[in-house]
Short mmCIF file of C-alpha atoms and ligand atoms in Angstrom, two decimals:
data_model
loop_
_atom_site.label_atom_id
_atom_site.label_comp_id
_atom_site.label_asym_id
_atom_site.label_seq_id
_atom_site.Cartn_x
_atom_site.Cartn_y
_atom_site.Cartn_z
CA UNK L 3 -0.05 -0.05 -0.12
CA UNK L 4 1.45 3.11 -0.84
CA UNK L 5 1.92 5.68 2.18
CA UNK L 6 -0.24 8.56 2.73
CA UNK L 7 1.71 11.46 4.45
CA UNK L 8 -0.17 13.07 6.91
CA UNK L 9 -0.88 16.64 5.32
CA UNK L 10 2.00 19.10 6.58
CA UNK L 11 -0.29 21.83 7.42
CA UNK L 12 -3.81 22.40 8.87
CA UNK L 13 -6.97 22.60 6.80
CA UNK L 14 -9.57 24.81 7.85
CA UNK L 15 -12.75 23.63 9.15
CA UNK L 16 -14.87 24.72 6.18
CA UNK L 17 -12.34 22.93 3.81
CA UNK L 18 -12.67 19.89 5.91
CA UNK L 19 -16.46 20.01 5.96
CA UNK L 20 -16.66 20.57 2.08
CA UNK L 21 -14.33 17.62 1.53
CA UNK L 22 -16.41 15.32 3.81
CA UNK L 23 -19.61 16.36 1.95
CA UNK L 24 -18.03 15.78 -1.35
CA UNK L 25 -17.44 12.06 -0.55
CA UNK L 26 -20.85 12.04 1.07
CA UNK L 27 -22.57 12.76 -2.24
CA UNK L 28 -20.86 9.46 -3.64
CA UNK L 29 -22.73 7.27 -0.98
CA UNK L 30 -26.03 5.05 -1.42
CA UNK L 31 -29.27 7.36 -1.47
CA UNK L 32 -31.15 5.69 1.30
CA UNK L 33 -33.30 8.84 2.05
CA UNK L 34 -35.02 7.91 -1.26
CA UNK L 35 -35.65 4.28 -0.46
CA UNK L 36 -33.30 2.95 -3.14
CA UNK L 37 -31.42 0.84 -0.92
CA UNK L 38 -32.80 -2.04 1.12
CA UNK L 39 -30.76 -2.51 4.18
CA UNK L 40 -28.03 -0.83 6.11
CA UNK L 41 -29.95 2.14 7.18
CA UNK L 42 -33.38 2.70 9.21
CA UNK L 43 -34.35 6.03 8.31
CA UNK L 44 -37.37 7.49 10.10
CA UNK L 45 -37.70 10.94 8.67
CA UNK L 46 -35.48 14.11 9.44
CA UNK L 47 -37.36 15.09 12.68
CA UNK L 48 -36.24 11.61 14.28
CA UNK L 49 -32.56 12.03 12.52
CA UNK L 50 -32.36 15.64 14.10
CA UNK L 51 -33.28 14.30 17.61
CA UNK L 52 -30.83 11.61 17.26
CA UNK L 53 -28.14 13.94 16.12
CA UNK L 54 -28.79 16.33 19.02
CA UNK L 55 -28.54 13.33 21.55
CA UNK L 56 -25.65 11.96 20.13
CA UNK L 57 -23.48 15.07 19.84
CA UNK L 58 -24.54 16.15 23.44
CA UNK L 59 -22.82 13.03 24.63
CA UNK L 60 -20.24 12.71 21.87
CA UNK L 61 -17.11 12.92 24.24
CA UNK L 62 -18.54 10.96 27.07
CA UNK L 63 -17.36 7.34 27.61
CA UNK L 64 -19.81 4.81 28.93
CA UNK L 65 -16.44 2.74 30.17
CA UNK L 66 -16.88 4.68 33.48
CA UNK L 67 -20.19 4.99 34.93
CA UNK L 68 -18.57 6.70 37.90
CA UNK L 69 -17.42 9.27 35.61
CA UNK L 70 -20.77 9.90 33.73
CA UNK L 71 -23.86 8.74 35.94
CA UNK L 72 -25.88 10.10 32.98
CA UNK L 73 -24.97 7.21 30.72
CA UNK L 74 -24.93 4.66 33.38
CA UNK L 75 -28.88 5.68 34.09
CA UNK L 76 -29.49 6.05 30.21
CA UNK L 77 -28.16 2.37 29.86
CA UNK L 78 -29.84 0.89 32.72
CA UNK L 79 -33.47 2.79 31.67
CA UNK L 80 -32.83 1.51 28.14
CA UNK L 81 -32.31 -2.22 29.61
CA UNK L 82 -35.23 -2.00 31.57
CA UNK L 83 -37.36 -0.77 28.74
CA UNK L 84 -36.41 -3.60 26.65
CA UNK L 85 -36.81 -6.21 29.23
CA UNK L 86 -40.38 -4.89 29.82
CA UNK L 87 -40.87 -4.95 25.73
CA UNK L 88 -39.77 -8.56 25.54
CA UNK L 89 -42.05 -9.59 28.57
CA UNK L 90 -39.26 -10.23 31.07
CA UNK L 91 -39.75 -10.11 34.87
CA UNK L 92 -37.82 -8.14 37.20
CA UNK L 93 -34.97 -10.25 36.85
CA UNK L 94 -34.35 -9.77 33.37
CA UNK L 95 -31.26 -7.59 32.82
CA UNK L 96 -28.61 -7.10 30.36
CA UNK L 97 -26.15 -4.61 28.71
CA UNK L 98 -25.88 -2.47 25.93
CA UNK L 99 -23.54 -3.09 23.08
CA UNK L 100 -22.31 -1.50 19.71
CA UNK L 101 -24.50 -3.65 17.84
CA UNK L 102 -26.03 -7.00 17.03
CA UNK L 103 -22.54 -8.52 16.36
CA UNK L 104 -21.34 -7.65 19.63
CA UNK L 105 -24.57 -8.81 21.50
CA UNK L 106 -24.24 -12.27 19.78
CA UNK L 107 -20.62 -12.51 20.54
CA UNK L 108 -21.30 -11.81 24.05
CA UNK L 109 -24.25 -14.28 24.18
CA UNK L 110 -22.35 -16.94 23.06
CA UNK L 111 -19.20 -16.11 25.40
CA UNK L 112 -21.43 -16.00 28.31
CA UNK L 113 -22.95 -19.55 27.18
CA UNK L 114 -19.22 -20.57 27.07
CA UNK L 115 -18.53 -19.68 30.68
CA UNK L 116 -21.62 -20.81 31.61
CA UNK L 117 -21.03 -24.30 30.67
CA UNK L 118 -17.47 -24.31 31.83
CA UNK L 119 -18.48 -23.06 35.45
CA UNK L 120 -21.88 -24.61 35.74
CA UNK L 121 -21.67 -27.77 33.77
CA UNK L 122 -18.03 -28.45 33.59
CA UNK L 123 -18.06 -28.47 29.77
CA UNK L 124 -14.42 -27.82 28.50
CA UNK L 125 -15.20 -28.10 24.44
CA UNK L 126 -18.65 -26.19 24.44
CA UNK L 127 -20.83 -26.29 21.34
CA UNK L 128 -23.86 -24.52 20.11
CA UNK L 129 -26.69 -25.90 17.91
CA UNK L 130 -27.81 -22.89 15.45
CA UNK L 131 -30.04 -22.91 11.94
CA UNK L 132 -27.96 -22.52 8.93
CA UNK L 133 -30.03 -19.23 8.63
CA UNK L 134 -28.83 -17.56 11.68
CA UNK L 135 -26.67 -14.64 11.47
CA UNK L 136 -22.67 -15.20 10.88
CA UNK L 137 -22.24 -13.45 14.05
CA UNK L 138 -22.65 -16.85 15.64
CA UNK L 139 -19.95 -18.14 13.34
CA UNK L 140 -17.79 -15.27 14.45
CA UNK L 141 -18.48 -15.98 17.86
CA UNK L 142 -17.38 -19.53 17.42
CA UNK L 143 -14.35 -18.52 15.60
CA UNK L 144 -13.06 -16.20 18.36
CA UNK L 145 -14.24 -17.96 21.59
CA UNK L 146 -13.47 -21.32 20.64
CA UNK L 147 -17.02 -22.71 20.40
CA UNK L 148 -17.96 -25.20 17.96
CA UNK L 149 -20.99 -24.25 15.94
CA UNK L 150 -23.14 -27.21 14.78
CA UNK L 151 -25.64 -26.09 11.89
CA UNK L 152 -28.92 -27.52 11.37
CA UNK L 153 -31.17 -27.39 8.56
CA UNK L 154 -34.38 -25.29 8.09
CA UNK L 155 -37.45 -26.87 6.34
CA UNK L 156 -39.57 -25.77 3.25
CA UNK L 157 -40.79 -22.98 5.38
CA UNK L 158 -37.09 -21.78 6.02
CA UNK L 159 -37.88 -22.38 9.72
CA UNK L 160 -35.20 -24.45 11.56
CA UNK L 161 -35.98 -28.32 11.99
CA UNK L 162 -36.36 -28.74 15.52
CA UNK L 163 -36.08 -32.59 15.14
CA UNK L 164 -32.67 -32.05 13.51
CA UNK L 165 -31.90 -29.50 16.32
CA UNK L 166 -32.68 -32.24 18.93
CA UNK L 167 -30.59 -34.76 17.19
CA UNK L 168 -27.67 -32.38 17.32
CA UNK L 169 -27.79 -31.48 20.79
CA UNK L 170 -25.10 -33.57 22.63
CA UNK L 171 -23.55 -33.72 25.91
CA UNK L 172 -21.22 -30.89 25.06
CA UNK L 173 -24.09 -28.54 24.06
CA UNK L 174 -24.05 -25.29 25.85
CA UNK L 175 -26.62 -23.48 23.69
CA UNK L 176 -29.64 -23.55 21.33
CA UNK L 177 -30.52 -20.89 19.06
CA UNK L 178 -33.25 -19.33 17.20
CA UNK L 179 -33.88 -16.14 15.19
CA UNK L 180 -36.84 -13.95 15.41
CA UNK L 181 -36.66 -12.67 12.53
CA UNK L 182 -33.81 -14.62 10.72
CA UNK L 183 -32.14 -12.39 8.12
CA UNK L 184 -32.54 -14.43 4.88
CA UNK L 185 -36.27 -15.03 4.75
CA UNK L 186 -37.68 -12.91 7.45
CA UNK L 187 -39.29 -15.91 9.52
CA UNK L 188 -39.55 -16.58 13.12
CA UNK L 189 -38.14 -19.89 14.20
CA UNK L 190 -40.20 -22.18 16.41
CA UNK L 191 -39.16 -20.55 19.51
CA UNK L 192 -41.11 -22.24 21.73
CA UNK L 193 -40.27 -25.74 20.80
CA UNK L 194 -36.53 -24.74 20.52
CA UNK L 195 -37.00 -23.14 24.23
CA UNK L 196 -38.63 -26.28 25.35
CA UNK L 197 -35.61 -28.25 24.14
CA UNK L 198 -33.27 -26.37 25.75
CA UNK L 199 -35.14 -26.79 29.29
CA UNK L 200 -35.33 -30.49 28.78
CA UNK L 201 -31.70 -30.59 28.15
CA UNK L 202 -30.74 -28.14 31.10
CA UNK L 203 -29.16 -25.68 28.58
CA UNK L 204 -29.10 -22.33 27.33
CA UNK L 205 -31.59 -20.98 24.62
CA UNK L 206 -30.71 -17.70 22.81
CA UNK L 207 -33.36 -15.71 20.66
CA UNK L 208 -31.73 -13.47 18.16
CA UNK L 209 -34.03 -10.74 17.86
CA UNK L 210 -31.51 -8.46 16.61
CA UNK L 211 -33.51 -7.53 13.44
CA UNK L 212 -37.30 -8.40 14.35
CA UNK L 213 -37.14 -7.28 18.11
CA UNK L 214 -38.40 -3.60 17.36
CA UNK L 215 -40.79 -4.48 14.89
CA UNK L 216 -42.59 -8.02 16.22
CA UNK L 217 -44.06 -6.75 19.61
CA UNK L 218 -45.61 -3.89 17.46
CA UNK L 219 -47.07 -6.36 14.74
CA UNK L 220 -48.47 -8.57 17.18
CA UNK L 221 -50.27 -5.45 19.00
CA UNK L 222 -51.53 -4.72 15.27
CA UNK L 223 -53.24 -8.25 15.55
CA UNK L 224 -50.65 -10.17 13.03
CA UNK L 225 -50.18 -13.65 13.65
CA UNK L 226 -46.78 -13.39 15.62
CA UNK L 227 -45.68 -16.30 17.54
CA UNK L 228 -44.51 -15.82 21.11
CA UNK L 229 -40.62 -15.42 20.81
CA UNK L 230 -39.44 -13.51 23.74
CA UNK L 231 -39.02 -14.15 27.69
CA UNK L 232 -42.64 -15.00 27.93
CA UNK L 233 -41.33 -18.36 26.29
CA UNK L 234 -40.40 -20.81 29.23
CA UNK L 235 -36.70 -21.81 28.60
CA UNK L 236 -35.56 -18.73 26.85
CA UNK L 237 -32.36 -17.44 28.75
CA UNK L 238 -30.89 -14.78 26.71
CA UNK L 239 -31.96 -12.34 23.91
CA UNK L 240 -30.37 -10.00 21.54
CA UNK L 241 -32.21 -6.76 19.95
CA UNK L 242 -30.80 -3.88 18.15
CA UNK L 243 -32.12 -0.67 18.80
CA UNK L 244 -30.19 0.74 15.77
CA UNK L 245 -32.43 -1.08 13.44
CA UNK L 246 -36.16 -1.18 13.86
CA UNK L 247 -35.61 0.75 17.19
CA UNK L 248 -34.67 3.89 14.81
CA UNK L 249 -31.75 4.44 17.47
CA UNK L 250 -28.35 6.11 15.97
CA UNK L 251 -25.75 3.45 15.04
CA UNK L 252 -23.81 1.57 17.67
CA UNK L 253 -26.88 0.58 19.81
CA UNK L 254 -28.20 -2.94 20.62
CA UNK L 255 -29.02 -4.86 23.97
CA UNK L 256 -28.16 -8.27 25.16
CA UNK L 257 -30.50 -9.18 27.52
CA UNK L 258 -30.48 -12.26 30.18
CA UNK L 259 -32.79 -14.32 32.12
CA UNK L 260 -31.05 -13.31 35.35
CA UNK L 261 -27.91 -11.42 36.83
CA UNK L 262 -26.16 -14.64 37.59
CA UNK L 263 -26.04 -15.31 34.04
CA UNK L 264 -25.01 -11.88 33.00
CA UNK L 265 -21.95 -12.21 35.31
CA UNK L 266 -20.38 -14.93 32.96
CA UNK L 267 -20.33 -11.90 30.56
CA UNK L 268 -18.48 -9.23 32.43
CA UNK L 269 -14.56 -9.22 32.23
CA UNK L 270 -12.57 -8.05 35.14
CA UNK L 271 -8.79 -7.66 35.73
CA UNK L 272 -7.09 -6.31 39.05
CA UNK L 273 -3.64 -6.89 38.61
CA UNK L 274 -3.12 -4.21 35.85
CA UNK L 275 -0.60 -1.35 37.22
CA UNK L 276 -3.03 0.93 35.49
CA UNK L 277 -5.59 0.02 38.15
CA UNK L 278 -8.56 -2.07 38.57
CA UNK L 279 -10.10 -2.84 35.06
CA UNK L 280 -13.86 -3.80 34.50
CA UNK L 281 -15.69 -4.00 31.31
CA UNK L 282 -19.22 -5.20 30.93
CA UNK L 283 -18.99 -5.99 27.06
CA UNK L 284 -16.54 -6.71 24.33
CA UNK L 285 -15.46 -2.87 23.65
CA UNK L 286 -13.43 -1.06 25.87
CA UNK L 287 -14.57 2.64 25.18
CA UNK L 288 -18.28 2.77 24.73
CA UNK L 289 -19.39 5.81 22.87
CA UNK L 290 -21.83 7.67 25.15
CA UNK L 291 -23.88 9.27 21.81
CA UNK L 292 -25.02 5.79 20.98
CA UNK L 293 -26.36 5.21 24.46
CA UNK L 294 -27.99 8.65 24.89
CA UNK L 295 -29.48 8.49 21.32
CA UNK L 296 -30.74 4.79 21.93
CA UNK L 297 -32.69 6.30 24.97
CA UNK L 298 -33.89 9.43 23.09
CA UNK L 299 -35.39 7.15 20.52
CA UNK L 300 -37.13 4.96 22.94
CA UNK L 301 -38.68 8.07 24.78
CA UNK L 302 -39.30 10.22 21.33
CA UNK L 303 -41.15 7.05 19.87
CA UNK L 304 -42.80 5.45 22.84
CA UNK L 305 -45.11 2.35 22.27
CA UNK L 306 -47.55 4.79 20.42
CA UNK L 307 -44.81 6.07 17.87
CA UNK L 308 -43.37 2.66 17.09
CA UNK L 309 -46.75 0.99 16.53
CA UNK L 310 -47.69 3.49 14.39
CA UNK L 311 -44.53 3.26 12.37
CA UNK L 312 -44.98 -0.55 12.16
CA UNK L 313 -48.34 -0.06 10.82
CA UNK L 314 -47.17 2.22 7.81
CA UNK L 315 -44.20 -0.44 7.40
CA UNK L 316 -46.45 -3.79 7.47
CA UNK L 317 -49.02 -2.12 5.10
CA UNK L 318 -45.81 -1.41 2.78
CA UNK L 319 -44.46 -4.76 3.08
CA UNK L 320 -47.87 -6.27 2.25
CA UNK L 321 -47.65 -4.34 -0.96
CA UNK L 322 -44.41 -5.53 -1.90
CA UNK L 323 -45.42 -9.06 -1.07
CA UNK L 324 -48.35 -9.16 -3.05
CA UNK L 325 -46.92 -7.34 -6.11
CA UNK L 326 -44.03 -9.80 -6.10
CA UNK L 327 -46.13 -12.77 -6.10
CA UNK L 328 -48.13 -11.29 -9.10
CA UNK L 329 -45.14 -10.97 -11.03
CA UNK L 330 -45.14 -14.32 -13.25
CA UNK L 331 -42.10 -16.45 -12.24
CA UNK L 332 -41.34 -14.87 -8.87
CA UNK L 333 -42.17 -15.98 -5.63
CA UNK L 334 -41.99 -14.94 -2.03
CA UNK L 335 -40.03 -17.46 0.32
CA UNK L 336 -41.89 -18.60 3.14
CA UNK L 337 -44.57 -16.53 5.27
CA UNK L 338 -42.57 -13.58 6.56
CA UNK L 339 -44.75 -11.84 9.27
CA UNK L 340 -42.56 -8.83 9.72
CA UNK L 341 -41.05 -6.53 7.40
CA UNK L 342 -37.86 -8.63 5.83
CA UNK L 343 -38.65 -10.49 3.12
CA UNK L 344 -36.83 -12.75 0.60
CA UNK L 345 -38.01 -13.59 -2.82
CA UNK L 346 -36.59 -15.84 -5.69
CA UNK L 347 -37.94 -17.59 -8.66
CA UNK L 348 -37.87 -21.10 -9.93
CA UNK L 349 -37.36 -19.98 -13.71
CA UNK L 350 -35.36 -17.02 -13.47
CA UNK L 351 -31.89 -16.30 -12.23
CA UNK L 352 -32.61 -14.15 -9.10
CA UNK L 353 -29.12 -12.68 -9.28
CA UNK L 354 -29.45 -11.75 -12.69
CA UNK L 355 -32.87 -10.12 -11.81
CA UNK L 356 -30.83 -8.05 -8.79
CA UNK L 357 -28.22 -7.14 -11.52
CA UNK L 358 -31.23 -5.95 -13.80
CA UNK L 359 -32.87 -4.14 -10.79
CA UNK L 360 -29.32 -2.34 -9.70
CA UNK L 361 -28.80 -1.05 -13.03
CA UNK L 362 -32.15 0.93 -12.44
CA UNK L 363 -30.71 2.22 -9.25
CA UNK L 364 -32.11 -0.34 -6.71
CA UNK L 365 -29.84 -1.80 -4.34
CA UNK L 366 -30.99 -5.39 -3.34
CA UNK L 367 -28.92 -7.54 -1.09
CA UNK L 368 -28.63 -11.10 -2.62
CA UNK L 369 -29.35 -14.50 -1.00
CA UNK L 370 -27.94 -17.81 -1.43
CA UNK L 371 -29.18 -21.46 -1.03
CA UNK L 372 -31.80 -20.73 -2.66
CA UNK L 373 -30.67 -17.83 -4.79
CA UNK L 374 -32.70 -14.70 -4.05
CA UNK L 375 -33.31 -11.07 -3.18
CA UNK L 376 -33.87 -9.50 0.19
CA UNK L 377 -35.96 -6.45 1.01
CA UNK L 378 -36.04 -4.72 4.72
CA UNK L 379 -39.06 -2.12 4.59
CA UNK L 380 -38.50 0.84 6.60
CA UNK L 381 -40.60 4.12 6.37
CA UNK L 382 -38.44 5.41 3.66
CA UNK L 383 -40.07 2.67 1.07
CA UNK L 384 -43.55 3.68 1.04
CA UNK L 385 -43.37 6.15 -1.58
CA UNK L 386 -41.19 3.44 -3.71
CA UNK L 387 -43.19 0.55 -3.53
CA UNK L 388 -44.96 1.16 -7.07
CA UNK L 389 -42.22 2.15 -8.92
CA UNK L 390 -40.07 -0.78 -7.59
CA UNK L 391 -42.75 -2.90 -8.50
CA UNK L 392 -42.91 -1.82 -11.89
CA UNK L 393 -39.15 -2.18 -12.54
CA UNK L 394 -39.21 -5.48 -11.01
CA UNK L 395 -41.97 -6.59 -13.26
CA UNK L 396 -40.21 -5.14 -16.39
CA UNK L 397 -36.91 -6.76 -15.59
CA UNK L 398 -38.37 -10.29 -14.92
CA UNK L 399 -40.21 -10.01 -18.07
CA UNK L 400 -37.14 -9.08 -20.10
CA UNK L 401 -35.00 -11.83 -18.67
CA UNK L 402 -38.13 -14.11 -19.48
CA UNK L 403 -37.95 -12.69 -23.04
CA UNK L 404 -34.19 -13.83 -23.13
CA UNK L 405 -32.76 -10.34 -22.80
CA UNK L 406 -29.00 -10.43 -21.63
CA UNK L 407 -28.74 -9.06 -17.97
CA UNK L 408 -26.75 -6.25 -17.26
CA UNK L 409 -23.05 -7.10 -15.87
CA UNK L 410 -23.32 -7.06 -12.01
CA UNK L 411 -22.66 -9.63 -9.15
CA UNK L 412 -24.45 -12.41 -10.63
CA UNK L 413 -21.54 -14.13 -12.49
CA UNK L 414 -19.46 -13.81 -9.35
CA UNK L 415 -22.37 -15.46 -7.22
CA UNK L 416 -22.74 -18.07 -9.91
CA UNK L 417 -19.02 -18.55 -9.86
CA UNK L 418 -18.76 -19.10 -6.03
CA UNK L 419 -21.86 -21.44 -5.90
CA UNK L 420 -19.85 -23.67 -8.33
CA UNK L 421 -16.60 -23.73 -6.12
CA UNK L 422 -16.50 -26.63 -3.72
CA UNK L 423 -13.36 -25.87 -2.09
CA UNK L 424 -14.15 -23.74 0.73
CA UNK L 425 -10.52 -22.53 1.21
CA UNK L 426 -10.68 -21.39 -2.32
CA UNK L 427 -13.84 -19.07 -1.56
CA UNK L 428 -12.16 -17.76 1.81
CA UNK L 429 -9.29 -16.86 -0.12
CA UNK L 430 -11.28 -15.26 -2.97
CA UNK L 431 -13.25 -13.17 -0.12
CA UNK L 432 -10.33 -12.17 1.48
CA UNK L 433 -8.55 -10.79 -1.29
CA UNK L 434 -11.81 -8.52 -1.68
CA UNK L 435 -11.38 -7.31 1.79
CA UNK L 436 -7.50 -6.54 0.84
CA UNK L 437 -8.58 -4.75 -1.93
CA UNK L 438 -11.06 -2.44 0.37
CA UNK L 439 -7.93 -1.04 2.13
CA UNK L 440 -6.38 0.56 -0.94
CA UNK L 441 -6.01 4.30 -0.92
CA UNK L 442 -8.06 5.88 -3.86
C1 LIG X 6 -30.69 -11.83 12.42
C2 LIG X 6 -29.54 -10.73 12.97
N1 LIG X 6 -28.56 -10.72 13.92
C3 LIG X 6 -27.50 -10.24 13.85
C4 LIG X 6 -27.08 -9.38 13.08
C5 LIG X 6 -25.70 -8.38 13.26
O1 LIG X 6 -26.26 -7.09 13.47
P1 LIG X 6 -25.07 -6.08 13.25
O2 LIG X 6 -24.94 -5.94 11.69
O3 LIG X 6 -25.55 -4.83 13.92
O4 LIG X 6 -23.62 -6.29 14.11
C6 LIG X 6 -28.18 -8.66 12.04
C7 LIG X 6 -27.61 -8.01 11.18
O5 LIG X 6 -28.19 -7.63 10.23
C8 LIG X 6 -29.19 -9.57 12.02
O6 LIG X 6 -30.14 -9.55 10.80
#
């Protein structure tokens, strides 16, 4: 990598801001609903409130509750509100983290410590659906926990019989998602939790994506199965405030059935010449802005505001789903109860369809096994649903008529699908990551 010398001289505030804005203009245009992941935008008013809350506490560090009692209170209140949203009792507790991945990492690390200390398990395993978020694989990789993957059924929900068969004497944890990222469905949490209880092991519900939409969907009369602490046997949950909680980036909650479990998450070190060190989660410094902005979002929306947002997003999702189903050759995967939908085709190449849509300015995530496309509906999508469906219909018709797809990622997905050597794929993707760090 060629070196980039630090500028010799100062740059004025105005010039720095101008340069920042110039780069910003190259980014995905999420305000207009053309992207379907990464950003959860609830309008300019909410964005301004989050900016105010975030900047007010931008310099504060949640690592020290003694120096910043405000952050301690915000965090404790955010967690107590989450416990109440997820039907916990007064024993439910947790910590805030930087995001879904950190929450999942902490839940797995907690399970590992619990298994070792309470069950004497030295080589812990966890049984997870193939649809579970890769954060669990990352946790397995980081913490030396073996991830045992089990298949999903035709409805894309985990096969609980397969899960039962995979549970062994080293299993510390079983996991279900509510909702799972790929097809947006809820795993059979009641059955997974009952299995965990029967075996005397832990059960985590990953509600990072669905945690701040399913409760409101249920209140609106949708058919949402129980997925939270109301289910006997659920011992921990993760739920992201920075997704459908519409908080600023860097905010998630990991919750436990009781404080004894949470103690397995904490890290302390007393022998450091720098003094007594205690850290509740993975990161050291914990940005105060993210904690304060999450508290601000929960108060600003309240149950009333979240239910209202959910009502709009669910109606938009229905329009997307019905529209996709009405397009010849396309099908929606499973029966998603919330705002996350996967779709594909038995006759068309879904990745080529994704490239054709991308050429028209729509950024859709790609699904694999089966090939598909992915939408996560936010308030920004209400006004694009009609043009989106029109473009989707035209692109599908074009491919059906034999029009060649525009160049995009379909070829790469096809190529990766054909490679059976996992090491080769790993190396290819690592090359891609390497390339991201080129200056320019
Ligand atoms: C179900 C689920 N779990 C965990 C995560 C990880 O969240 P984050 O990207 O905030 O780390 C995601 C992200 O999309 C998710 O969908």
